[in-house]
Amino acid sequence: NNNNNNNNNNATTSDGNSTTPPPPVHADMVSTPYFLNAVKHLFSKEGPARAFVLMRNPMERAMSMYEYQRETMGLNVSLEDYAHGDGIENNWMVRFLTNAMEGELKLDHVTQAKKILSKKFLVGFLDDIEESIVRLMKYNGWEFEVGGKEEYQQECIAEKLRSHVGREHDLPKKGTQTHAYLSWQTQYDFKLYEFAKQLFEIQTKQYGSKERKKEMKRKKKEMEKEKEKKSS
């Protein structure tokens, strides 16, 4: 009897609650700032994943986190005190990629983070979000549905982008103590950020939009012309 078999296989506690583990959950996408934890606990050779990251100017990110903590977590310190170390995340990107959440960072950590970024990630940028979405869709083999739904889906994406892309913040002026503190707290993240820009250009050939590929070819021709002028 199939019903009896099902009952035997699904053990219950005295209060009638099932103790059978729930079936695994399959998701198209998982969003998390904790890449290494996700790799360790969510994915395996049997259930692999492809990683992508949306990069942001590290100083702008620090400013955004400051405003977020003030508005939602009751942070009550000046920007200068925050940048000096009262709540700021020191070089977050490098730390979370290399699992060096505590202690002093060194240039070796930046080198390691660059290797991980280049080998494991498709790179995108918040300030180039539409191009980044095009690349993300190509990267994962996602396509718009046919049959009149494409326009709706494009508008849906556009609306989500408008509501979720962080607002710009006024950065402290160069030469101020606050700017110096923020620069120091994000110095290694800036090195990774500049490397990510180079990686973004490299990935254009495989994942870039048609418009961006044309732009890259045009820039390449212009650079070749400039070299010819200098050599002649």
Short mmCIF file of C-alpha atoms in Angstrom, two decimals:
data_model
loop_
_atom_site.label_atom_id
_atom_site.label_comp_id
_atom_site.label_asym_id
_atom_site.label_seq_id
_atom_site.Cartn_x
_atom_site.Cartn_y
_atom_site.Cartn_z
CA ASN A 1 0.00 0.00 0.00
CA ASN A 2 1.57 3.28 -1.12
CA ASN A 3 -0.04 5.30 1.66
CA ASN A 4 1.44 3.03 4.34
CA ASN A 5 4.87 3.28 2.76
CA ASN A 6 4.63 7.04 2.78
CA ASN A 7 3.67 7.04 6.45
CA ASN A 8 6.59 4.79 7.36
CA ASN A 9 9.05 6.97 5.50
CA ASN A 10 7.85 10.21 7.10
CA ALA A 11 8.53 9.97 10.81
CA THR A 12 6.56 12.26 13.13
CA THR A 13 7.04 13.61 16.62
CA SER A 14 4.52 13.19 19.44
CA ASP A 15 2.87 16.49 18.52
CA GLY A 16 2.30 15.28 14.97
CA ASN A 17 4.99 17.42 13.29
CA SER A 18 7.00 15.71 10.58
CA THR A 19 10.71 15.14 11.25
CA THR A 20 11.48 14.37 7.61
CA PRO A 21 14.00 16.87 6.20
CA PRO A 22 12.44 19.20 3.66
CA PRO A 23 13.42 18.67 0.02
CA PRO A 24 16.30 20.77 -1.27
CA VAL A 25 15.34 24.19 -2.53
CA HIS A 26 16.48 25.15 -6.03
CA ALA A 27 16.98 28.84 -6.78
CA ASP A 28 17.89 30.62 -10.00
CA MET A 29 19.89 33.20 -8.07
CA VAL A 30 21.27 33.73 -4.57
CA SER A 31 22.28 37.23 -3.51
CA THR A 32 24.74 37.54 -0.64
CA PRO A 33 27.73 39.66 0.43
CA TYR A 34 29.24 36.51 1.99
CA PHE A 35 30.68 34.71 -1.01
CA LEU A 36 32.87 32.22 0.86
CA ASN A 37 30.05 31.16 3.20
CA ALA A 38 27.77 30.63 0.20
CA VAL A 39 30.41 28.51 -1.53
CA LYS A 40 30.91 26.43 1.60
CA HIS A 41 27.29 25.84 2.59
CA LEU A 42 25.12 26.22 -0.53
CA PHE A 43 27.02 24.85 -3.50
CA SER A 44 28.89 21.69 -4.46
CA LYS A 45 30.09 19.75 -7.49
CA GLU A 46 26.59 18.28 -7.73
CA GLY A 47 24.99 21.70 -7.31
CA PRO A 48 27.40 24.22 -8.84
CA ALA A 49 26.92 27.93 -9.34
CA ARG A 50 28.35 30.81 -11.36
CA ALA A 51 29.36 33.92 -9.47
CA PHE A 52 28.89 37.54 -10.47
CA VAL A 53 29.50 40.78 -8.62
CA LEU A 54 28.30 44.37 -9.02
CA MET A 55 31.16 46.68 -8.09
CA ARG A 56 30.85 50.20 -6.71
CA ASN A 57 33.32 53.00 -6.08
CA PRO A 58 34.61 52.01 -2.60
CA MET A 59 34.35 55.51 -1.17
CA GLU A 60 30.79 55.89 -2.45
CA ARG A 61 29.95 52.52 -0.93
CA ALA A 62 31.37 53.64 2.43
CA MET A 63 29.26 56.81 2.27
CA SER A 64 26.18 54.77 1.40
CA MET A 65 26.76 52.44 4.35
CA TYR A 66 27.16 55.45 6.64
CA GLU A 67 23.82 56.90 5.54
CA TYR A 68 22.15 53.49 5.75
CA GLN A 69 23.32 52.93 9.32
CA ARG A 70 22.20 56.42 10.32
CA GLU A 71 18.73 55.96 8.81
CA THR A 72 17.99 52.36 9.83
CA MET A 73 20.32 51.42 12.70
CA GLY A 74 20.45 54.58 14.76
CA LEU A 75 24.12 55.34 14.12
CA ASN A 76 24.84 58.66 15.80
CA VAL A 77 28.41 59.66 14.95
CA SER A 78 29.89 62.26 12.62
CA LEU A 79 31.13 61.19 9.20
CA GLU A 80 34.68 61.96 10.27
CA ASP A 81 34.42 59.72 13.35
CA TYR A 82 32.79 57.01 11.24
CA ALA A 83 35.59 57.19 8.68
CA HIS A 84 38.17 57.13 11.46
CA GLY A 85 36.88 53.71 12.47
CA ASP A 86 33.64 54.13 14.43
CA GLY A 87 31.47 51.72 12.42
CA ILE A 88 33.12 51.73 8.98
CA GLU A 89 33.94 48.48 7.15
CA ASN A 90 37.64 48.48 6.39
CA ASN A 91 38.40 47.36 2.79
CA TRP A 92 35.30 45.17 2.71
CA MET A 93 35.69 43.72 -0.80
CA VAL A 94 39.25 42.50 -0.31
CA ARG A 95 38.48 41.15 3.13
CA PHE A 96 35.41 39.13 2.18
CA LEU A 97 37.02 37.68 -0.96
CA THR A 98 40.13 36.56 0.94
CA ASN A 99 38.35 35.62 4.19
CA ALA A 100 40.52 38.07 6.12
CA MET A 101 37.76 39.69 8.15
CA GLU A 102 40.08 40.58 11.01
CA GLY A 103 43.66 41.72 11.38
CA GLU A 104 45.94 43.75 9.14
CA LEU A 105 45.66 43.54 5.36
CA LYS A 106 48.69 43.41 3.10
CA LEU A 107 49.25 43.74 -0.63
CA ASP A 108 49.29 39.94 -0.83
CA HIS A 109 45.60 40.02 0.07
CA VAL A 110 44.92 42.34 -2.87
CA THR A 111 46.80 40.01 -5.20
CA GLN A 112 44.78 37.06 -3.94
CA ALA A 113 41.51 38.99 -4.31
CA LYS A 114 42.40 39.89 -7.90
CA LYS A 115 43.03 36.23 -8.74
CA ILE A 116 39.70 35.17 -7.23
CA LEU A 117 37.84 37.96 -9.04
CA SER A 118 39.38 37.12 -12.42
CA LYS A 119 38.89 33.34 -12.13
CA LYS A 120 35.49 33.11 -10.45
CA PHE A 121 33.42 36.19 -11.29
CA LEU A 122 31.61 37.98 -14.01
CA VAL A 123 32.14 41.65 -13.17
CA GLY A 124 29.52 44.38 -13.39
CA PHE A 125 29.26 47.96 -12.12
CA LEU A 126 26.41 49.80 -10.45
CA ASP A 127 27.23 52.93 -12.44
CA ASP A 128 26.99 50.90 -15.67
CA ILE A 129 24.04 48.80 -14.58
CA GLU A 130 22.21 48.36 -17.90
CA GLU A 131 25.32 46.99 -19.61
CA SER A 132 25.97 44.82 -16.56
CA ILE A 133 22.46 43.32 -16.77
CA VAL A 134 23.00 42.47 -20.45
CA ARG A 135 26.19 40.64 -19.50
CA LEU A 136 24.53 38.86 -16.60
CA MET A 137 21.81 37.51 -18.88
CA LYS A 138 24.36 36.27 -21.43
CA TYR A 139 26.50 34.77 -18.67
CA ASN A 140 23.62 32.70 -17.30
CA GLY A 141 21.91 31.95 -20.59
CA TRP A 142 18.79 33.90 -19.62
CA GLU A 143 16.49 35.19 -22.35
CA PHE A 144 13.30 37.20 -22.48
CA GLU A 145 10.12 35.22 -23.06
CA VAL A 146 8.66 35.38 -26.55
CA GLY A 147 5.02 36.04 -27.32
CA GLY A 148 4.59 39.68 -26.38
CA LYS A 149 6.15 39.44 -22.91
CA GLU A 150 9.58 40.80 -23.82
CA GLU A 151 8.60 44.47 -23.57
CA TYR A 152 6.93 43.89 -20.20
CA GLN A 153 9.98 42.06 -18.86
CA GLN A 154 12.34 44.80 -20.03
CA GLU A 155 10.20 47.42 -18.29
CA CYS A 156 10.09 45.29 -15.16
CA ILE A 157 13.90 45.14 -15.09
CA ALA A 158 14.15 48.88 -15.69
CA GLU A 159 11.75 49.57 -12.82
CA LYS A 160 13.70 47.32 -10.46
CA LEU A 161 16.93 49.06 -11.42
CA ARG A 162 15.45 52.48 -10.79
CA SER A 163 14.27 51.46 -7.32
CA HIS A 164 17.32 49.48 -6.17
CA VAL A 165 20.40 51.25 -7.54
CA GLY A 166 21.80 53.32 -4.69
CA ARG A 167 21.51 57.07 -4.77
CA GLU A 168 24.63 59.17 -5.19
CA HIS A 169 26.22 60.76 -2.15
CA ASP A 170 28.32 63.88 -1.86
CA LEU A 171 31.85 62.75 -1.11
CA PRO A 172 34.02 64.73 1.30
CA LYS A 173 36.37 67.17 -0.37
CA LYS A 174 39.94 66.14 -1.06
CA GLY A 175 42.32 67.60 1.48
CA THR A 176 39.91 67.22 4.38
CA GLN A 177 40.58 64.87 7.29
CA THR A 178 37.40 62.94 6.50
CA HIS A 179 38.52 62.29 2.93
CA ALA A 180 41.92 61.15 4.17
CA TYR A 181 40.31 58.70 6.61
CA LEU A 182 37.96 57.30 3.96
CA SER A 183 40.83 56.93 1.48
CA TRP A 184 42.83 54.99 4.03
CA GLN A 185 39.90 52.73 4.97
CA THR A 186 39.25 51.86 1.30
CA GLN A 187 42.80 51.91 -0.14
CA TYR A 188 42.98 48.18 -0.96
CA ASP A 189 39.42 48.08 -2.22
CA PHE A 190 40.34 50.86 -4.65
CA LYS A 191 43.17 48.74 -6.03
CA LEU A 192 40.71 45.90 -6.57
CA TYR A 193 38.17 48.32 -8.05
CA GLU A 194 40.65 49.58 -10.65
CA PHE A 195 41.57 46.00 -11.52
CA ALA A 196 37.86 45.17 -11.91
CA LYS A 197 37.56 47.94 -14.52
CA GLN A 198 40.27 46.24 -16.58
CA LEU A 199 38.57 42.88 -16.14
CA PHE A 200 35.26 44.42 -17.25
CA GLU A 201 36.90 45.49 -20.52
CA ILE A 202 38.42 42.05 -21.03
CA GLN A 203 35.04 40.36 -20.48
CA THR A 204 33.44 42.64 -23.07
CA LYS A 205 34.60 40.37 -25.89
CA GLN A 206 32.60 37.41 -24.59
CA TYR A 207 29.71 38.95 -22.69
CA GLY A 208 29.42 42.59 -23.74
CA SER A 209 26.48 44.09 -25.60
CA LYS A 210 26.77 44.75 -29.35
CA GLU A 211 26.99 48.48 -28.65
CA ARG A 212 29.80 48.05 -26.14
CA LYS A 213 31.73 45.75 -28.45
CA LYS A 214 31.49 48.34 -31.23
CA GLU A 215 32.68 51.03 -28.82
CA MET A 216 35.62 48.87 -27.77
CA LYS A 217 36.64 48.32 -31.42
CA ARG A 218 36.38 52.06 -32.10
CA LYS A 219 38.60 52.89 -29.13
CA LYS A 220 41.10 50.28 -30.23
CA LYS A 221 41.32 51.81 -33.72
CA GLU A 222 41.77 55.28 -32.24
CA MET A 223 44.60 54.04 -30.05
CA GLU A 224 46.28 52.40 -33.04
CA LYS A 225 46.04 55.66 -34.99
CA GLU A 226 47.61 57.56 -32.09
CA LYS A 227 50.48 55.08 -31.96
CA GLU A 228 51.06 55.47 -35.70
CA LYS A 229 51.17 59.26 -35.36
CA LYS A 230 53.69 59.10 -32.53
CA SER A 231 55.92 56.63 -34.38
CA SER A 232 55.90 58.59 -37.67
#
